[in-house]
Tab-separated table of C-alpha atoms and ligand atoms in Angstrom:
chain	number	residue	atom	x	y	z
A	1	MET	CA	0.023	0.020	0.063
A	2	ASP	CA	1.475	3.363	-0.907
A	3	MET	CA	0.239	6.962	-0.744
A	4	LEU	CA	1.355	10.339	-2.064
A	5	ILE	CA	0.326	13.599	-0.312
A	6	PHE	CA	1.155	16.435	-2.672
A	7	ASN	CA	0.523	20.207	-3.128
A	8	ILE	CA	1.422	20.815	0.427
A	9	GLY	CA	1.507	24.584	0.964
A	10	ALA	CA	3.692	24.392	3.984
A	11	LEU	CA	5.282	21.192	5.421
A	12	VAL	CA	6.525	22.058	8.892
A	13	SER	CA	8.258	19.594	11.168
A	14	PRO	CA	11.047	19.307	13.692
A	15	ILE	CA	13.827	17.004	12.594
A	16	GLY	CA	15.609	14.314	14.396
A	17	LYS	CA	15.214	11.151	16.674
A	18	THR	CA	15.952	12.781	20.013
A	19	ALA	CA	14.249	15.649	22.011
A	20	LYS	CA	15.242	19.172	21.029
A	21	ALA	CA	16.445	21.578	23.819
A	22	GLY	CA	17.372	25.210	24.005
A	23	ASP	CA	17.402	27.107	20.709
A	24	ALA	CA	16.783	23.815	18.821
A	25	GLN	CA	13.353	23.550	20.435
A	26	GLY	CA	12.206	26.349	17.922
A	27	GLU	CA	14.140	25.142	14.912
A	28	VAL	CA	11.765	23.421	12.429
A	29	MET	CA	12.030	22.484	8.911
A	30	THR	CA	9.618	24.273	6.512
A	31	ILE	CA	9.163	23.148	2.905
A	32	SER	CA	6.755	24.896	0.501
A	33	ASN	CA	4.945	23.035	-2.381
A	34	ALA	CA	6.013	19.735	-0.743
A	35	TYR	CA	5.069	16.122	-1.128
A	36	ILE	CA	5.325	13.143	1.119
A	37	TYR	CA	5.625	9.576	-0.348
A	38	ILE	CA	4.495	6.798	1.926
A	39	GLN	CA	4.969	2.984	1.633
A	40	ASP	CA	3.417	0.497	3.944
A	41	GLY	CA	2.791	3.019	6.618
A	42	VAL	CA	6.310	4.507	6.598
A	43	ILE	CA	7.476	7.778	5.153
A	44	VAL	CA	9.880	6.985	2.254
A	45	GLU	CA	10.498	10.374	0.705
A	46	ILE	CA	9.776	14.086	1.170
A	47	GLY	CA	10.374	16.635	-1.601
A	48	GLN	CA	9.178	19.590	-3.533
A	49	GLY	CA	6.761	19.498	-6.506
A	50	LYS	CA	4.882	16.335	-7.507
A	51	PRO	CA	6.884	13.217	-8.526
A	52	ASP	CA	5.345	11.099	-11.290
A	53	TYR	CA	5.062	7.892	-9.205
A	54	LYS	CA	2.175	5.569	-9.765
A	55	THR	CA	0.661	5.376	-6.403
A	56	GLN	CA	-2.515	3.607	-5.087
A	57	GLN	CA	-3.697	6.622	-3.268
A	58	GLU	CA	-3.110	10.387	-4.036
A	59	ILE	CA	-4.127	13.116	-1.641
A	60	ASP	CA	-4.290	16.708	-2.928
A	61	ALA	CA	-3.433	18.775	0.237
A	62	GLU	CA	-4.684	21.858	-1.711
A	63	GLY	CA	-1.992	24.193	-0.442
A	64	ARG	CA	-2.635	23.494	3.206
A	65	LEU	CA	-0.336	23.175	6.292
A	66	VAL	CA	0.997	19.647	6.968
A	67	THR	CA	2.660	18.710	10.242
A	68	PRO	CA	3.475	15.442	12.059
A	69	GLY	CA	0.653	13.750	14.084
A	70	LEU	CA	0.391	15.069	17.623
A	71	VAL	CA	1.729	13.193	20.544
A	72	ASP	CA	-0.134	13.539	23.868
A	73	ALA	CA	2.663	12.453	26.371
A	74	HIS	CA	0.510	12.712	29.597
A	75	THR	CA	-2.935	11.395	29.937
A	76	HIS	CA	-4.972	9.364	32.658
A	77	LEU	CA	-6.969	7.957	29.884
A	78	VAL	CA	-8.716	5.125	31.566
A	79	PHE	CA	-11.003	5.984	34.409
A	80	GLY	CA	-14.540	5.487	35.843
A	81	GLY	CA	-17.038	8.328	36.425
A	82	TRP	CA	-16.352	12.081	36.202
A	83	ARG	CA	-16.046	14.574	39.041
A	84	GLU	CA	-18.498	17.298	38.048
A	85	HIS	CA	-19.778	17.216	41.675
A	86	GLU	CA	-16.527	18.869	42.766
A	87	LEU	CA	-17.238	21.971	40.641
A	88	PRO	CA	-19.136	24.015	43.250
A	89	LEU	CA	-16.221	23.139	45.730
A	90	LYS	CA	-13.625	24.212	43.326
A	91	LEU	CA	-15.601	27.464	42.413
A	92	SER	CA	-15.723	28.338	46.057
A	93	GLY	CA	-12.029	28.056	46.352
A	94	VAL	CA	-11.496	24.725	48.106
A	95	PRO	CA	-8.000	23.623	46.914
A	96	TYR	CA	-7.312	20.543	44.984
A	97	LEU	CA	-5.135	18.938	47.642
A	98	ASP	CA	-7.930	19.584	50.351
A	99	ILE	CA	-10.492	17.841	48.196
A	100	LEU	CA	-8.153	14.826	48.083
A	101	ALA	CA	-7.324	14.925	51.784
A	102	GLN	CA	-11.096	14.664	52.550
A	103	GLY	CA	-11.368	11.505	50.538
A	104	GLY	CA	-12.497	13.044	47.263
A	105	GLY	CA	-10.502	13.992	44.114
A	106	ILE	CA	-8.413	11.059	42.988
A	107	LEU	CA	-9.988	8.663	45.654
A	108	SER	CA	-13.424	9.465	44.332
A	109	THR	CA	-12.291	8.288	40.807
A	110	VAL	CA	-10.696	5.311	42.547
A	111	ARG	CA	-14.125	4.126	43.869
A	112	ALA	CA	-15.719	4.792	40.467
A	113	THR	CA	-12.925	2.886	38.591
A	114	ARG	CA	-13.040	-0.144	41.082
A	115	LYS	CA	-16.754	-0.441	40.394
A	116	ALA	CA	-16.566	-0.222	36.597
A	117	SER	CA	-16.061	-3.379	34.444
A	118	GLN	CA	-13.225	-3.503	31.911
A	119	GLU	CA	-15.888	-3.206	29.229
A	120	GLU	CA	-17.256	-0.085	30.572
A	121	LEU	CA	-13.801	1.499	31.019
A	122	GLN	CA	-13.029	0.542	27.396
A	123	MET	CA	-16.146	2.004	25.963
A	124	LYS	CA	-15.598	5.269	27.771
A	125	ALA	CA	-11.903	5.597	26.843
A	126	LEU	CA	-12.701	4.617	23.239
A	127	ALA	CA	-15.097	7.701	23.070
A	128	ALA	CA	-12.374	9.928	24.378
A	129	LEU	CA	-9.804	8.524	21.887
A	130	LYS	CA	-12.110	9.175	19.072
A	131	VAL	CA	-12.304	12.909	19.944
A	132	MET	CA	-8.523	12.969	20.389
A	133	LEU	CA	-7.880	11.491	17.095
A	134	ALA	CA	-10.225	13.919	15.344
A	135	HIS	CA	-8.122	16.688	17.115
A	136	GLY	CA	-4.878	15.300	15.603
A	137	THR	CA	-3.468	13.148	18.351
A	138	THR	CA	-2.060	10.005	16.637
A	139	THR	CA	-0.014	8.690	19.809
A	140	CYS	CA	-0.707	8.997	23.438
A	141	GLU	CA	0.400	7.932	26.836
A	142	ALA	CA	-2.139	6.398	29.342
A	143	LYS	CA	-1.518	6.091	33.076
A	144	SER	CA	-3.113	3.794	35.525
A	145	GLY	CA	-3.461	4.957	39.115
A	146	TYR	CA	-7.199	4.938	39.689
A	147	GLY	CA	-7.219	1.320	41.058
A	148	LEU	CA	-4.510	1.389	43.823
A	149	ASP	CA	-5.266	-2.366	44.206
A	150	MET	CA	-3.933	-5.400	42.204
A	151	GLN	CA	-7.287	-6.153	40.417
A	152	THR	CA	-8.116	-2.585	39.417
A	153	GLU	CA	-4.636	-1.451	38.389
A	154	LEU	CA	-4.357	-4.588	36.126
A	155	LYS	CA	-7.896	-3.877	34.761
A	156	GLN	CA	-6.814	-0.298	33.757
A	157	LEU	CA	-3.593	-1.415	32.231
A	158	ARG	CA	-5.221	-4.280	30.282
A	159	THR	CA	-7.902	-1.812	28.997
A	160	ALA	CA	-5.233	0.404	27.707
A	161	LYS	CA	-3.528	-2.579	25.964
A	162	GLU	CA	-6.780	-3.569	24.367
A	163	LEU	CA	-7.479	-0.050	23.314
A	164	ASN	CA	-4.189	0.106	21.558
A	165	LYS	CA	-5.348	-2.729	19.302
A	166	LEU	CA	-8.946	-1.493	18.873
A	167	GLN	CA	-8.461	2.059	17.355
A	168	PRO	CA	-5.831	3.992	15.403
A	169	ILE	CA	-4.035	6.001	18.202
A	170	SER	CA	-0.772	4.200	19.447
A	171	ILE	CA	-1.056	3.964	23.293
A	172	VAL	CA	1.999	3.759	25.624
A	173	SER	CA	1.150	2.676	29.133
A	174	THR	CA	2.565	4.056	32.384
A	175	PHE	CA	2.014	2.332	35.755
A	176	MET	CA	0.854	4.848	38.432
A	177	GLY	CA	0.082	2.809	41.519
A	178	ALA	CA	1.595	5.715	43.471
A	179	HIS	CA	-0.977	8.205	42.486
A	180	ALA	CA	-2.503	8.303	46.044
A	181	ILE	CA	-2.615	6.322	49.209
A	182	PRO	CA	-5.696	4.251	48.958
A	183	GLU	CA	-8.348	4.602	51.770
A	184	GLU	CA	-7.707	1.123	53.159
A	185	TYR	CA	-3.992	2.014	53.775
A	186	GLN	CA	-4.600	5.662	55.148
A	187	ASP	CA	-2.795	4.872	58.400
A	188	ARG	CA	-0.217	2.472	56.863
A	189	ARG	CA	1.397	4.348	54.066
A	190	ASP	CA	4.702	2.344	54.414
A	191	ALA	CA	2.840	-0.917	53.996
A	192	TYR	CA	1.324	0.477	50.801
A	193	ILE	CA	4.609	1.465	49.358
A	194	GLN	CA	6.028	-1.890	50.372
A	195	TRP	CA	3.179	-3.668	48.637
A	196	LEU	CA	3.711	-1.523	45.437
A	197	ILE	CA	7.406	-2.445	45.402
A	198	GLN	CA	7.174	-6.011	46.308
A	199	GLU	CA	3.855	-7.249	44.884
A	200	MET	CA	2.440	-4.857	42.195
A	201	LEU	CA	5.510	-3.651	40.327
A	202	PRO	CA	7.043	-7.115	39.601
A	203	ILE	CA	3.762	-8.268	38.073
A	204	VAL	CA	3.422	-5.214	35.987
A	205	ALA	CA	6.981	-5.576	34.695
A	206	ASP	CA	6.696	-9.473	34.226
A	207	LYS	CA	3.381	-9.129	32.190
A	208	LYS	CA	4.730	-6.202	30.263
A	209	LEU	CA	1.697	-4.113	31.050
A	210	ALA	CA	3.606	-0.737	31.195
A	211	ASN	CA	6.769	0.867	29.815
A	212	PHE	CA	7.031	3.449	32.476
A	213	CYS	CA	6.271	3.997	36.271
A	214	ASP	CA	5.026	7.524	37.493
A	215	VAL	CA	4.711	8.770	41.013
A	216	PHE	CA	2.729	11.777	42.365
A	217	CYS	CA	5.374	13.583	44.286
A	218	GLU	CA	3.453	16.120	46.277
A	219	THR	CA	2.630	17.406	49.671
A	220	GLY	CA	0.301	14.986	51.356
A	221	VAL	CA	0.791	12.350	48.594
A	222	PHE	CA	4.220	10.854	48.091
A	223	SER	CA	7.393	12.410	49.512
A	224	ALA	CA	10.527	12.856	47.382
A	225	ASN	CA	12.137	10.025	49.525
A	226	GLU	CA	9.144	7.672	48.992
A	227	SER	CA	8.969	8.615	45.193
A	228	LYS	CA	12.672	7.711	44.904
A	229	LYS	CA	12.208	4.231	46.505
A	230	ILE	CA	9.304	3.374	44.181
A	231	LEU	CA	11.055	4.741	41.076
A	232	CYS	CA	14.321	3.030	41.753
A	233	ALA	CA	12.490	-0.294	42.192
A	234	ALA	CA	10.717	0.313	38.877
A	235	LYS	CA	13.931	1.139	37.044
A	236	SER	CA	15.606	-2.052	38.428
A	237	LEU	CA	12.643	-3.953	36.855
A	238	GLY	CA	13.286	-2.300	33.486
A	239	LEU	CA	10.605	0.356	33.558
A	240	GLY	CA	11.408	4.014	32.798
A	241	ALA	CA	10.773	6.625	35.505
A	242	LYS	CA	8.333	9.481	35.346
A	243	LEU	CA	7.362	11.980	37.980
A	244	HIS	CA	4.337	14.270	38.714
A	245	ALA	CA	6.733	16.973	40.188
A	246	ASP	CA	6.047	20.394	41.573
A	247	GLU	CA	2.510	20.399	40.380
A	248	ILE	CA	1.277	22.428	43.459
A	249	THR	CA	4.118	22.612	45.889
A	250	SER	CA	7.892	22.147	45.474
A	251	ILE	CA	8.993	19.339	47.617
A	252	GLY	CA	12.021	18.158	45.700
A	253	GLY	CA	10.289	16.508	42.789
A	254	SER	CA	12.293	18.046	39.899
A	255	GLU	CA	15.567	17.597	41.973
A	256	LEU	CA	14.718	14.047	42.226
A	257	ALA	CA	13.863	13.696	38.601
A	258	GLY	CA	17.213	15.011	37.649
A	259	GLU	CA	19.012	12.823	40.261
A	260	ILE	CA	17.604	9.569	38.956
A	261	SER	CA	17.612	10.652	35.271
A	262	ALA	CA	13.912	10.286	34.862
A	263	ILE	CA	12.869	10.277	31.130
A	264	SER	CA	10.371	13.100	32.034
A	265	ALA	CA	9.098	15.275	34.869
A	266	GLU	CA	5.598	16.548	34.619
A	267	HIS	CA	3.713	19.697	35.657
A	268	LEU	CA	6.635	21.685	37.129
A	269	ILE	CA	4.418	24.675	38.034
A	270	ALA	CA	6.236	25.295	41.214
A	271	ALA	CA	9.677	24.287	40.032
A	272	THR	CA	12.620	26.243	41.428
A	273	ASP	CA	15.848	27.407	39.745
A	274	GLU	CA	17.600	24.412	41.515
A	275	GLY	CA	14.881	22.092	40.061
A	276	ILE	CA	15.269	23.400	36.707
A	277	ALA	CA	19.026	22.940	36.844
A	278	SER	CA	18.581	19.439	38.065
A	279	LEU	CA	16.434	18.568	34.973
A	280	LYS	CA	19.072	19.829	32.773
A	281	LYS	CA	21.740	17.914	34.466
A	282	GLY	CA	19.781	14.664	34.411
A	283	ASN	CA	18.648	15.265	30.755
A	284	VAL	CA	15.078	15.087	31.876
A	285	ILE	CA	12.271	16.238	29.599
A	286	ALA	CA	9.910	18.923	31.136
A	287	CYS	CA	6.356	17.753	30.345
A	288	LEU	CA	4.214	20.846	30.724
A	289	LEU	CA	0.541	20.794	31.088
A	290	PRO	CA	-1.049	24.262	30.653
A	291	ALA	CA	-4.567	23.139	30.484
A	292	THR	CA	-4.164	21.952	34.096
A	293	SER	CA	-2.887	25.357	35.047
A	294	PHE	CA	-5.885	26.744	33.414
A	295	TYR	CA	-8.383	24.588	35.074
A	296	LEU	CA	-6.777	24.728	38.617
A	297	GLY	CA	-6.369	28.539	38.401
A	298	LYS	CA	-2.713	27.940	39.034
A	299	PRO	CA	0.300	29.857	37.651
A	300	TYR	CA	1.868	28.576	34.287
A	301	ALA	CA	5.119	26.769	34.431
A	302	ARG	CA	8.417	28.596	33.689
A	303	ALA	CA	8.693	27.167	30.205
A	304	ALA	CA	10.838	29.944	28.724
A	305	ASP	CA	13.217	29.709	31.608
A	306	MET	CA	13.426	25.867	31.125
A	307	ILE	CA	14.153	26.285	27.459
A	308	LYS	CA	16.737	28.954	28.309
A	309	ALA	CA	18.396	26.607	30.746
A	310	GLY	CA	18.670	23.952	27.960
A	311	VAL	CA	15.854	21.763	29.110
A	312	ALA	CA	13.716	20.129	26.427
A	313	VAL	CA	10.129	21.044	26.833
A	314	CYS	CA	7.140	18.861	25.910
A	315	VAL	CA	3.517	19.943	26.136
A	316	ALA	CA	0.626	17.525	26.896
A	317	THR	CA	-3.060	17.574	27.913
A	318	ASP	CA	-3.051	15.747	31.374
A	319	PHE	CA	-6.555	14.513	30.385
A	320	ASN	CA	-8.092	13.234	33.679
A	321	PRO	CA	-11.421	13.727	35.401
A	322	GLY	CA	-10.217	16.091	38.132
A	323	SER	CA	-7.712	18.667	37.162
A	324	CYS	CA	-8.078	18.600	33.302
A	325	PRO	CA	-11.339	17.177	31.956
A	326	SER	CA	-10.178	18.020	28.452
A	327	ASN	CA	-8.294	15.768	25.889
A	328	ASN	CA	-7.972	18.516	23.269
A	329	LEU	CA	-4.228	18.888	22.686
A	330	GLN	CA	-4.854	21.789	20.285
A	331	LEU	CA	-6.253	23.702	23.269
A	332	ALA	CA	-3.175	22.803	25.391
A	333	MET	CA	-1.004	24.006	22.346
A	334	ASN	CA	-2.806	27.319	22.383
A	335	LEU	CA	-2.608	27.870	26.067
A	336	ALA	CA	1.169	27.052	25.773
A	337	CYS	CA	1.722	29.656	23.200
A	338	TRP	CA	-0.164	32.564	25.041
A	339	ASN	CA	0.703	31.695	28.612
A	340	TYR	CA	4.211	30.306	28.318
A	341	ARG	CA	4.922	32.966	25.514
A	342	LEU	CA	6.318	30.321	23.291
A	343	LEU	CA	6.509	30.596	19.524
A	344	PRO	CA	4.341	28.176	17.369
A	345	SER	CA	7.496	26.435	16.230
A	346	GLN	CA	8.556	25.749	19.822
A	347	VAL	CA	5.082	24.480	20.752
A	348	LEU	CA	5.089	22.251	17.654
A	349	THR	CA	8.299	20.573	18.716
A	350	ALA	CA	6.838	20.279	22.268
A	351	VAL	CA	3.773	18.243	20.981
A	352	THR	CA	5.555	16.070	18.412
A	353	LEU	CA	9.337	15.247	18.765
A	354	ASN	CA	9.702	16.150	22.300
A	355	ALA	CA	6.562	14.534	23.232
A	356	ALA	CA	7.431	11.276	21.393
A	357	ALA	CA	10.889	11.413	23.243
A	358	ALA	CA	9.049	11.832	26.503
A	359	ILE	CA	7.346	8.342	25.954
A	360	GLY	CA	10.399	6.723	24.267
A	361	LEU	CA	9.044	6.801	20.775
A	362	SER	CA	11.079	9.490	19.090
A	363	ARG	CA	12.913	7.018	16.788
A	364	GLU	CA	9.446	5.959	15.300
A	365	THR	CA	7.313	9.106	15.274
A	366	GLY	CA	7.137	12.856	16.102
A	367	THR	CA	8.712	14.157	12.816
A	368	LEU	CA	8.088	14.018	9.097
A	369	GLU	CA	11.209	12.208	7.767
A	370	ALA	CA	12.112	9.237	5.749
A	371	GLY	CA	12.078	6.112	8.037
A	372	LYS	CA	9.444	7.500	10.390
A	373	ARG	CA	5.835	6.200	10.747
A	374	ALA	CA	3.392	8.049	8.436
A	375	ASP	CA	1.569	9.959	11.157
A	376	VAL	CA	0.589	12.953	9.386
A	377	LEU	CA	-1.889	15.887	9.857
A	378	ILE	CA	-3.478	18.001	7.090
A	379	TRP	CA	-4.627	21.347	8.721
A	380	ASN	CA	-7.542	23.420	7.600
A	381	CYS	CA	-5.214	26.414	7.091
A	382	ASP	CA	-2.044	27.247	5.353
A	383	SER	CA	0.301	28.455	8.005
A	384	LEU	CA	1.564	27.189	11.463
A	385	ASP	CA	0.900	30.693	12.837
A	386	TYR	CA	-2.822	30.365	12.090
A	387	VAL	CA	-3.159	27.262	14.180
A	388	PHE	CA	-2.120	29.387	17.251
A	389	TYR	CA	-3.938	32.543	16.207
A	390	ARG	CA	-7.322	30.831	16.216
A	391	PHE	CA	-8.538	29.010	19.355
A	392	GLY	CA	-11.550	26.965	20.527
A	393	GLU	CA	-12.085	25.344	17.100
A	394	ASN	CA	-10.881	22.074	15.758
A	395	LEU	CA	-8.432	23.183	12.969
A	396	VAL	CA	-7.366	19.703	11.754
A	397	LYS	CA	-8.888	18.479	8.459
A	398	THR	CA	-7.507	15.062	7.831
A	399	VAL	CA	-5.566	12.523	10.112
A	400	ILE	CA	-3.257	9.917	8.611
A	401	LYS	CA	-1.956	7.321	10.907
A	402	ASP	CA	0.511	4.679	9.827
A	403	GLY	CA	-0.322	5.566	6.232
A	404	TYR	CA	-4.027	5.327	6.523
A	405	ILE	CA	-6.595	8.088	6.590
A	406	VAL	CA	-8.224	7.650	9.956
A	407	ALA	CA	-10.274	10.838	10.611
A	408	LYS	CA	-11.676	13.630	8.360
A	409	ASN	CA	-13.265	16.784	9.645
B	1	IZC	O1	-7.467	12.619	39.031
B	1	IZC	O2	-6.858	14.429	39.987
B	1	IZC	N1	-2.778	15.621	39.543
B	1	IZC	N2	-3.212	13.515	39.429
B	1	IZC	C1	-2.202	14.437	39.889
B	1	IZC	C2	-4.233	14.081	38.823
B	1	IZC	C3	-3.972	15.461	39.008
B	1	IZC	C4	-5.434	13.460	38.273
B	1	IZC	C5	-6.641	13.437	39.131
B	2	ZN	ZN1	-1.200	13.766	35.556
């Protein structure tokens, strides 16, 4: 099966197989009047004009913008229920961590996820994936962490694995049993951490149900020391380390991420200069989640300072039922541009190549280059600036995944 996309007004893509930091974050390739030739789901050639190959499928891009498919490197995709009942609490100013401390928040989603069948979870996540795909997401990460017991964590991870086969978006799983201390362990946190390390993690690794392990390192959740114990155990089992760090308070999360060379540290709203220096030292990707800042009414992470310090910045949605009930990566891109004051080219790298690197896939996807998967977006406009100039509307026209058209708007 081969395909030719021609008459591309502007083909814009970062280039390479590893995350881009510093000035390189904003350096993207732009080709006018371009074509992409695809064979068996892989990009074979990119050039200018129109080659006279006989191809099975030809797509006239009619002068439009074409970019790589978007990669959403941070989602809590599989969960039961929603949390709209928290809306009045949030509006009256009750902080996110107080709702959690009172047994709501994450723990409320844990109760709903434990009750849901695998089929129910699958149907619900499938609906979300359909929306994500239509908005241009062709690869995403999915965290567990709404089970906090063996049965439900496995149910979430198996659901993600099944969803990977059922629909076009490639899904990479992250085990997040350290998302909160479950109610039944409230007075025995050490016992829960022991159980995670000795019982749960080896099974996740053995059954190959996740590529990464993530910990919510936050005041009242897991301390930096506890996070280190869990992530070191995960690393020794072959899982990559990720960390929810400095989302609300700075308790050493980004410092730890650097120390253990985590693949990424997420949120980083409250990151200090020392934390940023540590990320740089450990070659950690900063995975920033601007839609969460918006939804929690929190400051925006110091993206420009991170780029200046030479840290590779990724932008993702954080799709979850509590702090970001949106899976629209275009919205996160827009918020990143206007609130981090990043240029469109820097944000494009953040949601493609750097995002792919944050989930270990930058050799396969995240750029438009020969040898990479044909994950391609045709936009309903002719320049990258336009994508960031407009907001609140889906600007993707056609989504191509592994060389097939999978969504049309
Ligand atoms: O369900 O509240 N921050 N985890 C850490 C979340 C937000 C998801 C949630
Ligand atoms: Zn998260």
